[in-house]
Amino acid sequence: YYLYRRFKPMIDEIQTQIKMIKQMEESKQESDKQMVEKQLDHNLRVGHVTTRTFSKKLKKHLAGRFDLEGLRASMSKSKDKKRTEDDHKQWQTFKLWGFSRSFAAVYSVCLLNMLVTIQLTIMSRYVMEDSEQPSAVKSAQERVNTTFLGLSTFFKEQGVALLCEDVLNAITAVLADWPLNKECTLEDIEGAFADVAASLGQHTDANIHRYLWPPGEDVAALLGQVEPSPAAKAEHVMVDQDFKSGGPLHKQDSDVVTGKDRLAAMIEETRVILHSASMQQLSSAVLSAGVDVLLESIKASYAAVAQSKSTVPLANVMVWSTKLFGSLLPEDSTQAADSPLFDKLADLGSTRDFCSVIFLPLEQTLQKLESQPPRT
């Protein structure tokens, strides 16, 4: 019921948008291409709004995992006495957590935005088909849509925890041996950030589906709980009978499918796309853009200090990175419009290009995705 209340307005809005597009099609006011582009732009806007809505929850999770405030409070008790080995360990933890939290904020927002936008694009194609179905079928498919969109909660509840550990490992590998009093040039900072991104890239390329999507046994269990709904005509529906094996897709034998069948097909389309080489290319482009936002903010702070000296202590860079966490993930979703990270995501052409071909049947979608590299 909670998911229904959360996603029902979004689904209604998409259905209204589809209805308007259908009316335009009938009156021949726009070409098919223009109508699809209009729906695509709508999906991207809804995806950004949805990501902003969840930014507060992501911030709370990351602040809990990398509890700098709690760590700082325990460190302040010993500031007037000679530092012990434990004190040095706490400062080391503070350094690693400070950088990890900002990197995790960038990566979690970018990944969630990609997932939600892909889901909306897949769902909107099916909603187009729903407009021709009887009312009983439409009602059943709305429940299917709600269940499908609700799968994004896996990342927010479990996937982000996996991501945080990979981020911390990458930060530790690059910065563990850098003392806080190390004097850093701008080139040092850029090199360190590039090394962290490269290390994380090895994890995200192999694990992006692991962060974003439930494992096969969880999906199979979910489908086992879904009641069969009224049958609808099937267009472009492809399914995998064994979600645990991740076997190849095949076309539905019958020309009608139940809501459960369609949910299985939507889930499987998402799984195949998330495992595709083109998805790795898209995530690389989007995550690189996100890291650029982090680095540009650091550069701005560095430039203000560098007028009087050519280097800055790593401690300063850590403080700048720590403070960025608040602007990357504002406390209020309405303030997210001022976040440089959300601004960057809204302007990216690579996500739009990627989603523009998902309106095609899946086999054509993958074929076309592999033929065009993502643009930034």
XYZ file of C-alpha atoms in Angstrom:
376
model
C 0.000 0.000 0.000
C 2.902 2.342 0.785
C 4.416 1.766 -2.666
C 1.001 2.200 -4.264
C 0.535 5.594 -2.600
C 4.048 6.683 -3.554
C 4.029 5.628 -7.199
C 0.327 5.967 -8.100
C 0.562 9.738 -8.826
C 3.599 9.137 -11.017
C 1.822 6.388 -12.969
C -1.319 8.542 -13.356
C 0.787 11.382 -14.683
C 2.443 9.125 -17.241
C -0.949 7.766 -18.317
C -2.256 11.307 -18.742
C 0.809 12.167 -20.781
C 0.294 9.080 -22.957
C -3.363 9.995 -23.487
C -2.385 13.470 -24.628
C 0.161 12.000 -26.991
C -2.458 9.647 -28.405
C -4.797 12.582 -29.005
C -2.038 14.461 -30.778
C -1.379 11.395 -32.880
C -5.026 11.138 -33.895
C -5.198 14.809 -34.798
C -1.882 14.500 -36.650
C -0.490 17.538 -34.883
C 2.857 15.874 -34.255
C 4.886 13.172 -35.904
C 5.533 9.842 -34.193
C 9.111 10.821 -33.531
C 8.123 14.076 -31.864
C 5.597 12.293 -29.667
C 8.133 9.726 -28.504
C 10.622 12.501 -27.779
C 7.985 14.317 -25.782
C 7.356 11.210 -23.687
C 11.078 10.657 -23.284
C 11.587 14.188 -21.994
C 8.726 13.619 -19.576
C 10.334 10.395 -18.308
C 13.634 12.188 -17.733
C 11.924 14.948 -15.749
C 10.018 12.446 -13.620
C 13.225 10.473 -13.076
C 15.021 13.578 -11.800
C 12.113 14.513 -9.537
C 11.972 10.977 -8.130
C 15.717 10.955 -7.433
C 15.456 14.320 -5.683
C 12.573 12.969 -3.595
C 14.765 10.158 -2.306
C 17.836 12.366 -1.747
C 16.955 12.941 1.903
C 16.747 9.196 2.562
C 20.058 8.615 0.785
C 21.664 11.388 2.800
C 20.449 9.867 6.057
C 21.791 6.445 5.078
C 25.210 7.799 4.092
C 25.449 10.003 7.172
C 24.748 6.932 9.288
C 27.292 4.752 7.494
C 29.993 7.440 7.605
C 29.086 9.093 10.909
C 31.613 11.927 10.877
C 29.646 13.948 13.409
C 29.691 11.134 15.956
C 33.358 10.444 15.293
C 34.231 14.130 15.672
C 32.410 14.288 19.002
C 34.449 11.396 20.384
C 37.682 12.931 19.085
C 37.067 16.338 20.668
C 37.287 14.828 24.164
C 40.991 14.156 23.756
C 42.052 17.381 21.991
C 43.859 18.850 25.036
C 46.075 15.869 25.716
C 48.894 14.246 23.813
C 47.605 12.205 20.921
C 47.643 8.484 21.405
C 47.724 5.712 18.831
C 43.937 5.512 19.082
C 43.710 9.228 18.311
C 45.747 8.763 15.154
C 43.501 5.854 14.139
C 40.432 8.034 14.626
C 41.898 10.783 12.463
C 42.724 8.210 9.807
C 39.120 6.973 9.918
C 37.834 10.556 9.787
C 39.918 11.228 6.675
C 38.760 8.094 4.850
C 35.126 8.556 5.844
C 35.170 12.226 4.869
C 36.164 11.485 1.285
C 34.105 8.289 1.097
C 30.875 9.993 2.088
C 31.076 12.587 -0.687
C 32.072 10.017 -3.317
C 29.270 7.701 -2.180
C 26.792 10.592 -2.443
C 27.810 11.233 -6.049
C 27.713 7.574 -7.048
C 24.437 6.744 -5.303
C 22.579 9.688 -6.853
C 23.929 8.942 -10.336
C 23.099 5.231 -10.147
C 19.623 5.757 -8.718
C 18.830 8.353 -11.371
C 19.872 5.967 -14.150
C 17.829 3.095 -12.725
C 14.615 5.060 -12.180
C 14.811 6.676 -15.629
C 15.340 3.303 -17.321
C 12.411 1.804 -15.395
C 10.133 4.706 -16.323
C 11.099 4.413 -19.978
C 10.394 0.667 -20.069
C 7.110 1.140 -18.225
C 5.921 3.989 -20.445
C 6.122 1.748 -23.526
C 3.808 -0.742 -21.828
C 1.507 2.074 -20.699
C 1.113 3.043 -24.349
C -0.167 -0.446 -25.011
C -2.439 -0.294 -21.933
C -4.385 2.608 -23.409
C -6.013 0.184 -25.840
C -6.991 -2.351 -23.173
C -10.317 -2.797 -21.299
C -10.665 -0.987 -17.971
C -10.256 -4.185 -15.934
C -6.929 -4.859 -17.611
C -5.782 -1.260 -17.117
C -6.521 -1.455 -13.401
C -4.565 -4.686 -13.074
C -1.652 -3.265 -15.032
C -1.490 -0.251 -12.724
C -0.740 -2.643 -9.881
C 1.916 -4.267 -12.044
C 3.475 -0.858 -12.737
C 3.520 -0.031 -9.022
C 5.250 -3.318 -8.198
C 7.785 -2.798 -10.978
C 8.717 0.740 -9.904
C 8.890 -0.436 -6.295
C 11.871 -2.637 -7.180
C 14.052 0.487 -7.099
C 13.793 0.329 -3.297
C 16.322 -2.524 -3.419
C 19.096 -0.054 -4.198
C 18.001 2.411 -1.524
C 17.717 -0.312 1.130
C 20.501 -2.752 0.203
C 22.442 -1.782 -2.901
C 23.697 1.510 -1.477
C 25.251 -0.388 1.451
C 27.233 -2.545 -1.000
C 28.265 0.581 -2.879
C 29.491 2.282 0.315
C 31.869 -0.591 1.066
C 33.336 -0.488 -2.445
C 33.754 3.298 -2.200
C 35.527 3.011 1.154
C 37.844 0.329 -0.225
C 38.741 2.506 -3.211
C 39.369 5.584 -1.036
C 41.488 3.506 1.345
C 43.589 2.079 -1.493
C 44.429 5.576 -2.787
C 44.537 7.836 0.285
C 45.359 5.612 3.268
C 49.064 6.497 3.104
C 48.491 10.234 2.605
C 48.958 12.085 5.929
C 46.620 14.981 6.653
C 49.551 17.405 6.710
C 50.673 16.376 3.218
C 50.980 19.451 1.006
C 48.991 18.866 -2.179
C 49.136 20.561 -5.540
C 46.054 20.725 -7.733
C 47.623 18.009 -9.877
C 47.960 15.790 -6.794
C 44.260 16.200 -6.012
C 43.174 15.558 -9.591
C 45.382 12.486 -9.773
C 44.013 11.080 -6.517
C 40.413 11.596 -7.620
C 41.178 9.960 -10.974
C 42.731 6.970 -9.198
C 39.695 6.595 -6.917
C 37.343 6.797 -9.915
C 39.404 4.221 -11.807
C 39.375 1.851 -8.831
C 35.633 2.315 -8.400
C 35.121 1.836 -12.124
C 36.434 -1.703 -11.833
C 33.767 -2.384 -9.191
C 30.842 -0.655 -10.892
C 31.476 -2.249 -14.287
C 31.196 -5.698 -12.728
C 28.632 -4.930 -10.041
C 26.246 -2.270 -11.320
C 23.434 -4.832 -11.562
C 24.377 -6.068 -8.074
C 23.926 -2.557 -6.672
C 20.724 -1.751 -8.532
C 18.680 -4.908 -8.995
C 17.473 -7.712 -6.705
C 19.080 -11.136 -7.228
C 17.219 -13.730 -9.270
C 15.907 -15.683 -6.291
C 14.342 -12.519 -4.824
C 12.678 -11.702 -8.134
C 11.351 -15.248 -8.459
C 9.936 -15.024 -4.915
C 8.261 -11.710 -5.736
C 6.647 -13.103 -8.868
C 5.440 -16.069 -6.877
C 3.410 -13.677 -4.724
C 1.776 -11.882 -7.662
C -1.762 -12.987 -8.472
C -2.565 -13.589 -12.151
C -4.535 -10.672 -13.570
C -6.777 -10.293 -16.644
C -5.023 -11.146 -19.875
C -3.959 -8.488 -22.341
C -2.590 -8.587 -25.857
C 1.185 -8.951 -25.882
C 3.427 -6.693 -27.916
C 7.204 -6.849 -27.596
C 6.883 -9.090 -24.518
C 9.918 -11.270 -23.945
C 10.453 -13.398 -20.860
C 13.010 -15.614 -19.173
C 11.479 -18.667 -17.545
C 14.321 -19.068 -15.024
C 15.291 -15.871 -13.248
C 17.874 -17.654 -11.140
C 19.908 -18.699 -14.161
C 19.481 -15.449 -16.049
C 18.842 -17.465 -19.191
C 18.239 -16.085 -22.679
C 15.044 -14.262 -23.532
C 12.446 -15.756 -25.828
C 9.235 -14.428 -27.253
C 5.990 -15.308 -25.503
C 4.333 -18.231 -27.301
C 0.822 -16.864 -26.815
C -0.414 -13.523 -28.141
C -1.917 -12.721 -24.736
C -0.199 -12.375 -21.368
C -1.358 -11.858 -17.800
C -0.208 -8.979 -15.619
C 2.174 -11.404 -13.936
C 3.662 -12.299 -17.315
C 4.125 -8.653 -18.141
C 5.757 -7.891 -14.814
C 8.169 -10.753 -15.464
C 8.923 -9.333 -18.905
C 9.511 -5.798 -17.577
C 11.793 -7.135 -14.859
C 13.721 -9.229 -17.338
C 14.142 -6.344 -19.772
C 15.641 -4.297 -16.964
C 17.964 -7.145 -15.969
C 19.234 -7.606 -19.527
C 19.809 -3.867 -19.988
C 21.659 -3.559 -16.668
C 23.960 -6.436 -17.713
C 24.638 -4.993 -21.177
C 27.974 -3.537 -22.266
C 26.202 -0.327 -23.255
C 24.968 0.073 -19.675
C 28.575 -0.057 -18.517
C 29.395 2.682 -21.028
C 26.473 4.798 -19.834
C 27.342 4.383 -16.151
C 30.962 5.279 -16.884
C 29.891 8.497 -18.626
C 27.371 9.488 -15.945
C 29.620 8.650 -12.992
C 32.532 10.526 -14.576
C 30.290 13.561 -14.901
C 29.349 13.196 -11.234
C 32.983 13.012 -10.102
C 33.679 16.106 -12.222
C 31.089 17.984 -10.142
C 32.928 16.989 -6.976
C 36.306 17.900 -8.410
C 35.158 21.261 -9.800
C 33.903 22.268 -6.367
C 37.240 21.264 -4.816
C 39.055 23.260 -7.500
C 37.027 26.358 -6.679
C 38.011 26.116 -3.008
C 41.613 25.428 -3.976
C 41.728 28.480 -6.255
C 40.659 30.752 -3.395
C 43.570 29.508 -1.244
C 46.137 29.108 -4.011
C 46.330 32.877 -4.537
C 48.737 33.023 -1.596
C 50.383 29.575 -1.810
C 50.863 26.846 -4.419
C 49.918 23.893 -2.218
C 47.333 23.105 0.461
C 47.333 20.473 3.216
C 45.285 17.353 2.563
C 43.327 18.256 5.701
C 41.926 21.284 3.874
C 40.860 19.154 0.925
C 39.193 16.720 3.306
C 37.239 19.555 4.949
C 36.094 20.878 1.555
C 34.983 17.402 0.519
C 33.138 16.907 3.806
C 31.270 20.196 3.466
C 30.267 19.333 -0.106
C 28.162 16.466 1.190
C 25.453 18.911 2.292
C 25.234 20.661 -1.083
C 25.327 17.432 -3.082
C 22.439 15.967 -1.073
C 20.334 18.820 0.357
C 18.229 18.144 3.441
C 15.026 19.153 1.650
C 14.147 17.714 -1.774
C 12.951 21.177 -2.848
C 16.505 22.439 -2.350
C 17.894 19.774 -4.668
C 17.291 22.109 -7.584
C 20.287 24.079 -6.280
C 22.535 21.020 -6.121
C 25.326 21.141 -8.728
C 25.065 17.360 -9.029
C 21.379 17.388 -9.970
C 22.022 20.246 -12.382
C 24.697 18.160 -14.091
C 22.466 15.083 -14.356
C 19.659 17.133 -15.884
C 21.970 18.337 -18.678
C 23.522 14.978 -19.598
C 22.777 13.834 -23.122
C 24.050 10.283 -22.587
C 21.093 9.183 -20.446
C 18.614 10.618 -22.923
C 20.324 8.868 -25.841
C 20.334 5.585 -23.934
C 16.653 5.741 -23.034
C 15.532 6.969 -26.449
C 15.858 3.484 -27.941
C 14.138 1.594 -25.090
C 10.796 2.320 -26.743
C 11.826 -0.262 -29.352
C 11.397 -4.032 -28.893
C 14.150 -5.329 -26.623
C 16.153 -7.129 -29.295
C 16.253 -3.901 -31.356
C 16.998 -1.840 -28.266
C 20.148 -3.789 -27.420
C 21.245 -3.851 -31.043
C 20.992 -0.084 -31.326
C 22.523 0.609 -27.906
C 25.641 -1.354 -28.789
C 26.090 0.693 -31.969
C 26.232 4.156 -30.350
C 28.678 5.273 -27.657
C 27.228 7.487 -24.916
C 27.755 11.228 -25.130
C 28.421 13.498 -22.195
